[in-house]
Amino acid sequence: MIRFAAALFAMALTLTPAAAADKMTVLLDWFVNPDHAPLIVAKEKGFFAKHGLEVELVEPADPNLPPKLVAAGQGDIAVTYQPNLYLQIQEGLPLTRIGGVVDTPLNCLVALEGGSITSLKDLKGKKIGYSISGFEDALLGMMLENNGLKASDVEMINVNFALTPALMSKQVDAVIGAFRNFELTQIKLAGGKGLAFFPEEHGVPLYDELIYVAKNDRVKDPKIKKFLAAIQEATIFLINHPDDSWGAFIKAYPKLDDELNKTAWAQTLPRFAKTPASLDKTRYENFGDFMKERGLIKSVPDISTFTTEIR
Amino acid sequence: MTAFLPASLSSFARALITALVLMAVWYLAVELLQPAPFILPGPGRVLTALQENASYLLANALTTFSEILLGLLLGTLIGTATALLVATSGFARRWVLPVLVMSQALPVFAIAPLLVVWFGYGLGSKIVMTTIIIFFPVTSAFQDGLRRTDEGLLDLARLARASRFQTLRLLKVPYALPALASGLRVAVAAAPIGAVVGEWVGASAGLGYVMLHANARSQVDLVFAALLILGLMAALLWFTVDALLARLIPWSSTKS
């Protein structure tokens, strides 16, 4: 009897952590890809479990949806883009940045090497394709002005998600919104060679490409703190053990085991936020000023209203 | 002329009343349930967005409107020509009809990105998209009408030794015009979808483009404003075409 009770007690002990695991939903900005490495590693290598979390990763039908869903109380955390956060705040979405995923821009302008474009000045009178993200006119406008051109010197065409096909089929002369860790390899695999121009080298202030946001009234939830702690450990593991992490990634998503993702994995590693929970206030203030100067927002929001550092 | 005007006016008035009732329901729902504006903006916010972006919306609405008109024109031309071909030639009927049905089964969203690569990001791909969408209703309605000529009249034509062309021109086509008219009404209502789908996958202007942009900037009120214009445009087109058809083909009355 005593032995039975002990067994029951032992069982209860092993069961308790699993039963008590906090369920969390993270809405990704896009289909799973190497940009989500810290999340995938935290899930597959047990860092979420260690912090008592059971995290579900959800892929969106539309990259603009996750912040709206989280603002509406559907899901705990959304992965989104720093520049879009300012637009969302202006439209009244109750969101707060709680951490960083990728803390440099990934966005860049790409033309085909060997074509008529060797510098940004050559873009005069050309067609530029883009996938609507809400702020590419600001990005491109700044890059052009930095090189003595005006926004009206080029023709902007929304090519939706077909950035590489539009460029390779020569329907456009350059594309903006291409990710430096992804589209450049995609172009290479399609038999071309991309020539990249980086916004932060042409007058655009530095920003975080990918961030985590949560609904304002849920920021203090202990789950969020646990989540960031797990992501911190996963990021360190990812950087120290890239091959092991890649193995875990393709084990979880076997369909992504190809040349494109393997290259992207390696190229994205140096771009992950090393301390995901920390915040560079100056960077957020500067980018707010930039968004206002470019006419995308009417006033610069006080950063304390939409950012926080959870310690 | 005087016979159809009051009728079409009253149907327009009815549409207006229906629209006002729907607006009232919308307004009340937003007042009562108080959803956040980024989930469902009230009519007030949408009207403000409409007013603040009037010239931007108007310029883009004109682009979409011309895409719809040109697509309608092209789709009607190709559709009627195909129907005539299928009706007059057994060979065409056997070989073209299955392709026609298959073309309708293709999801336009799947082929839209390809159309853009083939026809470019300008007006061309949107007109082709609209044409594809309205081609089937026009062709199938007209072809159906061409098959349903009264047998007695066809016997009379044979007795009068009318040629195949004369039978077609004087009997079959006039008899099929009411059917074509129904096909055209369906086409007019569906055409805006073609234009907007075309803009969705690649464009630099148009209401579809406006909606994509507003969506990316979380401006839900502007998305609704564009939808409102699109709806009004479709209604205006439908009533115009309906009135025109009633005038041109008086024997195809829509009055029930």
CSV table of N, CA and C in Angstrom, one decimal, chain B residues 121-209:
chain,number,residue,atom,x,y,z
B,121,TYR,N,2.5,44.2,-65.6
B,121,TYR,CA,1.8,44.7,-64.5
B,121,TYR,C,0.9,45.9,-64.8
B,122,GLY,N,0.7,46.2,-66.0
B,122,GLY,CA,-0.2,47.3,-66.4
B,122,GLY,C,-1.6,46.9,-66.5
B,123,LEU,N,-2.3,47.6,-67.4
B,123,LEU,CA,-3.8,47.4,-67.6
B,123,LEU,C,-4.0,46.1,-68.2
B,124,GLY,N,-3.1,45.6,-69.0
B,124,GLY,CA,-3.3,44.4,-69.8
B,124,GLY,C,-3.8,43.2,-69.0
B,125,SER,N,-3.0,42.9,-67.9
B,125,SER,CA,-3.3,41.7,-67.2
B,125,SER,C,-4.7,41.8,-66.5
B,126,LYS,N,-5.1,43.0,-66.1
B,126,LYS,CA,-6.4,43.1,-65.4
B,126,LYS,C,-7.5,42.9,-66.4
B,127,ILE,N,-7.3,43.5,-67.6
B,127,ILE,CA,-8.4,43.3,-68.6
B,127,ILE,C,-8.5,41.8,-69.0
B,128,VAL,N,-7.4,41.1,-69.1
B,128,VAL,CA,-7.4,39.7,-69.4
B,128,VAL,C,-8.1,38.9,-68.3
B,129,MET,N,-7.8,39.3,-67.0
B,129,MET,CA,-8.4,38.7,-65.9
B,129,MET,C,-9.9,38.8,-65.9
B,130,THR,N,-10.4,40.1,-66.1
B,130,THR,CA,-11.8,40.4,-66.1
B,130,THR,C,-12.5,39.6,-67.3
B,131,THR,N,-11.8,39.6,-68.4
B,131,THR,CA,-12.3,38.9,-69.6
B,131,THR,C,-12.5,37.4,-69.3
B,132,ILE,N,-11.5,36.8,-68.6
B,132,ILE,CA,-11.7,35.4,-68.3
B,132,ILE,C,-12.9,35.2,-67.3
B,133,ILE,N,-13.0,36.1,-66.4
B,133,ILE,CA,-14.1,35.9,-65.4
B,133,ILE,C,-15.5,36.0,-66.1
B,134,ILE,N,-15.7,36.9,-67.0
B,134,ILE,CA,-17.0,37.1,-67.6
B,134,ILE,C,-17.2,36.3,-68.9
B,135,PHE,N,-16.2,35.7,-69.4
B,135,PHE,CA,-16.3,34.9,-70.7
B,135,PHE,C,-17.3,33.8,-70.5
B,136,PHE,N,-17.2,33.1,-69.5
B,136,PHE,CA,-18.1,31.9,-69.3
B,136,PHE,C,-19.6,32.2,-69.2
B,137,PRO,N,-20.0,33.1,-68.3
B,137,PRO,CA,-21.4,33.5,-68.2
B,137,PRO,C,-22.0,34.0,-69.5
B,138,VAL,N,-21.2,34.8,-70.3
B,138,VAL,CA,-21.7,35.3,-71.5
B,138,VAL,C,-21.8,34.2,-72.5
B,139,THR,N,-20.8,33.4,-72.7
B,139,THR,CA,-20.8,32.3,-73.7
B,139,THR,C,-21.9,31.3,-73.4
B,140,SER,N,-21.9,30.9,-72.2
B,140,SER,CA,-22.9,29.8,-71.9
B,140,SER,C,-24.3,30.3,-72.0
B,141,ALA,N,-24.6,31.5,-71.5
B,141,ALA,CA,-26.0,32.0,-71.6
B,141,ALA,C,-26.4,32.2,-73.1
B,142,PHE,N,-25.5,32.8,-73.9
B,142,PHE,CA,-25.8,33.0,-75.3
B,142,PHE,C,-26.0,31.7,-76.0
B,143,GLN,N,-25.1,30.8,-75.8
B,143,GLN,CA,-25.1,29.5,-76.5
B,143,GLN,C,-26.4,28.7,-76.1
B,144,ASP,N,-26.8,28.8,-74.8
B,144,ASP,CA,-28.0,28.2,-74.4
B,144,ASP,C,-29.2,28.8,-75.1
B,145,GLY,N,-29.2,30.1,-75.3
B,145,GLY,CA,-30.3,30.8,-76.0
B,145,GLY,C,-30.4,30.4,-77.4
B,146,LEU,N,-29.2,30.2,-78.0
B,146,LEU,CA,-29.1,29.9,-79.5
B,146,LEU,C,-29.7,28.5,-79.7
B,147,ARG,N,-29.7,27.7,-78.7
B,147,ARG,CA,-30.1,26.3,-78.9
B,147,ARG,C,-31.7,26.2,-78.7
B,148,ARG,N,-32.2,27.3,-78.1
B,148,ARG,CA,-33.6,27.1,-77.7
B,148,ARG,C,-34.6,27.8,-78.7
B,149,THR,N,-34.2,28.0,-79.9
B,149,THR,CA,-35.1,28.6,-80.9
B,149,THR,C,-36.3,27.7,-81.0
B,150,ASP,N,-37.5,28.3,-81.1
B,150,ASP,CA,-38.8,27.5,-81.3
B,150,ASP,C,-38.7,26.6,-82.5
B,151,GLU,N,-39.0,25.3,-82.3
B,151,GLU,CA,-38.9,24.3,-83.4
B,151,GLU,C,-39.8,24.7,-84.6
B,152,GLY,N,-41.0,25.2,-84.2
B,152,GLY,CA,-42.0,25.5,-85.3
B,152,GLY,C,-41.5,26.6,-86.2
B,153,LEU,N,-40.8,27.6,-85.6
B,153,LEU,CA,-40.2,28.7,-86.4
B,153,LEU,C,-39.1,28.2,-87.3
B,154,LEU,N,-38.3,27.3,-86.7
B,154,LEU,CA,-37.2,26.7,-87.5
B,154,LEU,C,-37.8,25.9,-88.7
B,155,ASP,N,-38.9,25.2,-88.5
B,155,ASP,CA,-39.6,24.5,-89.6
B,155,ASP,C,-40.1,25.5,-90.6
B,156,LEU,N,-40.6,26.6,-90.2
B,156,LEU,CA,-41.1,27.7,-91.1
B,156,LEU,C,-39.9,28.2,-92.0
B,157,ALA,N,-38.8,28.4,-91.3
B,157,ALA,CA,-37.6,28.9,-92.0
B,157,ALA,C,-37.1,27.9,-93.0
B,158,ARG,N,-37.2,26.6,-92.7
B,158,ARG,CA,-36.8,25.6,-93.7
B,158,ARG,C,-37.8,25.6,-94.8
B,159,LEU,N,-39.1,25.7,-94.6
B,159,LEU,CA,-40.1,25.8,-95.6
B,159,LEU,C,-39.8,27.0,-96.6
B,160,ALA,N,-39.4,28.1,-95.9
B,160,ALA,CA,-39.1,29.3,-96.7
B,160,ALA,C,-37.8,29.2,-97.4
B,161,ARG,N,-37.1,28.1,-97.2
B,161,ARG,CA,-35.7,27.9,-97.8
B,161,ARG,C,-34.7,28.9,-97.4
B,162,ALA,N,-34.8,29.3,-96.1
B,162,ALA,CA,-33.9,30.3,-95.6
B,162,ALA,C,-32.5,29.6,-95.5
B,163,SER,N,-31.4,30.4,-95.8
B,163,SER,CA,-30.1,29.8,-95.6
B,163,SER,C,-29.8,29.7,-94.2
B,164,ARG,N,-28.7,28.9,-93.8
B,164,ARG,CA,-28.3,28.8,-92.4
B,164,ARG,C,-28.0,30.1,-91.8
B,165,PHE,N,-27.3,31.0,-92.6
B,165,PHE,CA,-26.9,32.3,-92.1
B,165,PHE,C,-28.2,33.1,-91.8
B,166,GLN,N,-29.2,33.1,-92.8
B,166,GLN,CA,-30.4,33.8,-92.6
B,166,GLN,C,-31.2,33.3,-91.3
B,167,THR,N,-31.2,32.0,-91.2
B,167,THR,CA,-31.9,31.5,-90.0
B,167,THR,C,-31.2,32.0,-88.7
B,168,LEU,N,-29.9,32.0,-88.8
B,168,LEU,CA,-29.1,32.4,-87.6
B,168,LEU,C,-29.4,33.9,-87.3
B,169,ARG,N,-29.3,34.7,-88.4
B,169,ARG,CA,-29.4,36.2,-88.2
B,169,ARG,C,-30.8,36.6,-87.9
B,170,LEU,N,-31.8,36.0,-88.5
B,170,LEU,CA,-33.2,36.5,-88.4
B,170,LEU,C,-34.0,35.8,-87.3
B,171,LEU,N,-33.6,34.5,-87.0
B,171,LEU,CA,-34.4,33.8,-86.0
B,171,LEU,C,-33.6,33.5,-84.7
B,172,LYS,N,-32.5,32.7,-84.9
B,172,LYS,CA,-31.8,32.2,-83.7
B,172,LYS,C,-31.2,33.3,-82.8
B,173,VAL,N,-30.5,34.3,-83.4
B,173,VAL,CA,-29.9,35.4,-82.6
B,173,VAL,C,-31.0,36.2,-81.9
B,174,PRO,N,-32.0,36.7,-82.7
B,174,PRO,CA,-33.0,37.5,-81.9
B,174,PRO,C,-33.6,36.7,-80.8
B,175,TYR,N,-33.9,35.4,-81.0
B,175,TYR,CA,-34.5,34.6,-80.0
B,175,TYR,C,-33.5,34.4,-78.8
B,176,ALA,N,-32.2,34.4,-79.1
B,176,ALA,CA,-31.2,34.2,-78.0
B,176,ALA,C,-30.8,35.4,-77.3
B,177,LEU,N,-31.2,36.6,-77.8
B,177,LEU,CA,-30.7,37.9,-77.2
B,177,LEU,C,-31.2,38.0,-75.7
B,178,PRO,N,-32.4,37.6,-75.4
B,178,PRO,CA,-32.8,37.7,-73.9
B,178,PRO,C,-31.9,36.9,-73.0
B,179,ALA,N,-31.5,35.7,-73.5
B,179,ALA,CA,-30.6,34.8,-72.8
B,179,ALA,C,-29.2,35.5,-72.6
B,180,LEU,N,-28.8,36.1,-73.8
B,180,LEU,CA,-27.5,36.8,-73.7
B,180,LEU,C,-27.5,38.0,-72.7
B,181,ALA,N,-28.7,38.6,-72.7
B,181,ALA,CA,-28.9,39.7,-71.7
B,181,ALA,C,-28.7,39.3,-70.3
B,182,SER,N,-29.3,38.1,-70.0
B,182,SER,CA,-29.1,37.6,-68.6
B,182,SER,C,-27.6,37.3,-68.3
B,183,GLY,N,-27.0,36.7,-69.3
B,183,GLY,CA,-25.5,36.4,-69.2
B,183,GLY,C,-24.8,37.7,-68.9
B,184,LEU,N,-25.1,38.8,-69.7
B,184,LEU,CA,-24.4,40.1,-69.5
B,184,LEU,C,-24.6,40.6,-68.1
B,185,ARG,N,-25.9,40.5,-67.6
B,185,ARG,CA,-26.1,41.0,-66.2
B,185,ARG,C,-25.2,40.3,-65.2
B,186,VAL,N,-25.1,39.0,-65.4
B,186,VAL,CA,-24.2,38.2,-64.5
B,186,VAL,C,-22.8,38.7,-64.6
B,187,ALA,N,-22.4,38.9,-65.9
B,187,ALA,CA,-21.0,39.3,-66.2
B,187,ALA,C,-20.7,40.7,-65.6
B,188,VAL,N,-21.6,41.6,-65.6
B,188,VAL,CA,-21.4,43.0,-65.1
B,188,VAL,C,-21.2,42.9,-63.6
B,189,ALA,N,-22.0,42.0,-62.9
B,189,ALA,CA,-21.8,41.9,-61.5
B,189,ALA,C,-20.5,41.2,-61.1
B,190,ALA,N,-20.0,40.3,-62.0
B,190,ALA,CA,-18.8,39.6,-61.6
B,190,ALA,C,-17.5,40.3,-62.1
B,191,ALA,N,-17.6,41.2,-63.0
B,191,ALA,CA,-16.4,41.8,-63.6
B,191,ALA,C,-15.5,42.5,-62.6
B,192,PRO,N,-16.1,43.3,-61.6
B,192,PRO,CA,-15.2,43.9,-60.6
B,192,PRO,C,-14.3,42.9,-59.9
B,193,ILE,N,-14.7,41.7,-59.7
B,193,ILE,CA,-13.9,40.7,-59.0
B,193,ILE,C,-12.6,40.5,-59.9
B,194,GLY,N,-12.9,40.3,-61.2
B,194,GLY,CA,-11.7,40.1,-62.1
B,194,GLY,C,-10.7,41.2,-62.0
B,195,ALA,N,-11.2,42.4,-62.1
B,195,ALA,CA,-10.3,43.6,-62.0
B,195,ALA,C,-9.5,43.6,-60.7
B,196,VAL,N,-10.2,43.4,-59.6
B,196,VAL,CA,-9.6,43.5,-58.3
B,196,VAL,C,-8.6,42.3,-58.1
B,197,VAL,N,-8.9,41.1,-58.5
B,197,VAL,CA,-8.0,40.0,-58.4
B,197,VAL,C,-6.7,40.3,-59.2
B,198,GLY,N,-6.9,40.9,-60.3
B,198,GLY,CA,-5.8,41.2,-61.2
B,198,GLY,C,-4.9,42.3,-60.5
B,199,GLU,N,-5.5,43.2,-59.8
B,199,GLU,CA,-4.7,44.2,-59.0
B,199,GLU,C,-4.1,43.6,-57.8
B,200,TRP,N,-4.7,42.6,-57.3
B,200,TRP,CA,-4.2,42.0,-56.0
B,200,TRP,C,-2.8,41.4,-56.2
B,201,VAL,N,-2.6,40.8,-57.4
B,201,VAL,CA,-1.3,40.1,-57.6
B,201,VAL,C,-0.2,41.0,-58.2
B,202,GLY,N,-0.6,42.2,-58.6
B,202,GLY,CA,0.4,43.1,-59.2
B,202,GLY,C,-0.1,44.3,-59.8
B,203,ALA,N,0.1,45.5,-59.3
B,203,ALA,CA,-0.4,46.7,-59.9
B,203,ALA,C,0.2,47.9,-59.2
B,204,SER,N,0.1,49.1,-59.8
B,204,SER,CA,0.5,50.3,-59.1
B,204,SER,C,-0.6,51.2,-59.0
B,205,ALA,N,-1.9,50.8,-59.3
B,205,ALA,CA,-3.0,51.7,-59.1
B,205,ALA,C,-4.3,50.8,-59.1
B,206,GLY,N,-5.4,51.4,-58.7
B,206,GLY,CA,-6.7,50.6,-58.6
B,206,GLY,C,-7.2,50.4,-57.2
B,207,LEU,N,-8.5,50.1,-57.1
B,207,LEU,CA,-9.0,49.9,-55.7
B,207,LEU,C,-8.5,48.7,-55.0
B,208,GLY,N,-8.1,47.6,-55.8
B,208,GLY,CA,-7.5,46.5,-55.1
B,208,GLY,C,-6.2,46.8,-54.5
B,209,TYR,N,-5.5,47.6,-55.3
B,209,TYR,CA,-4.2,48.1,-54.8
B,209,TYR,C,-4.3,49.0,-53.5
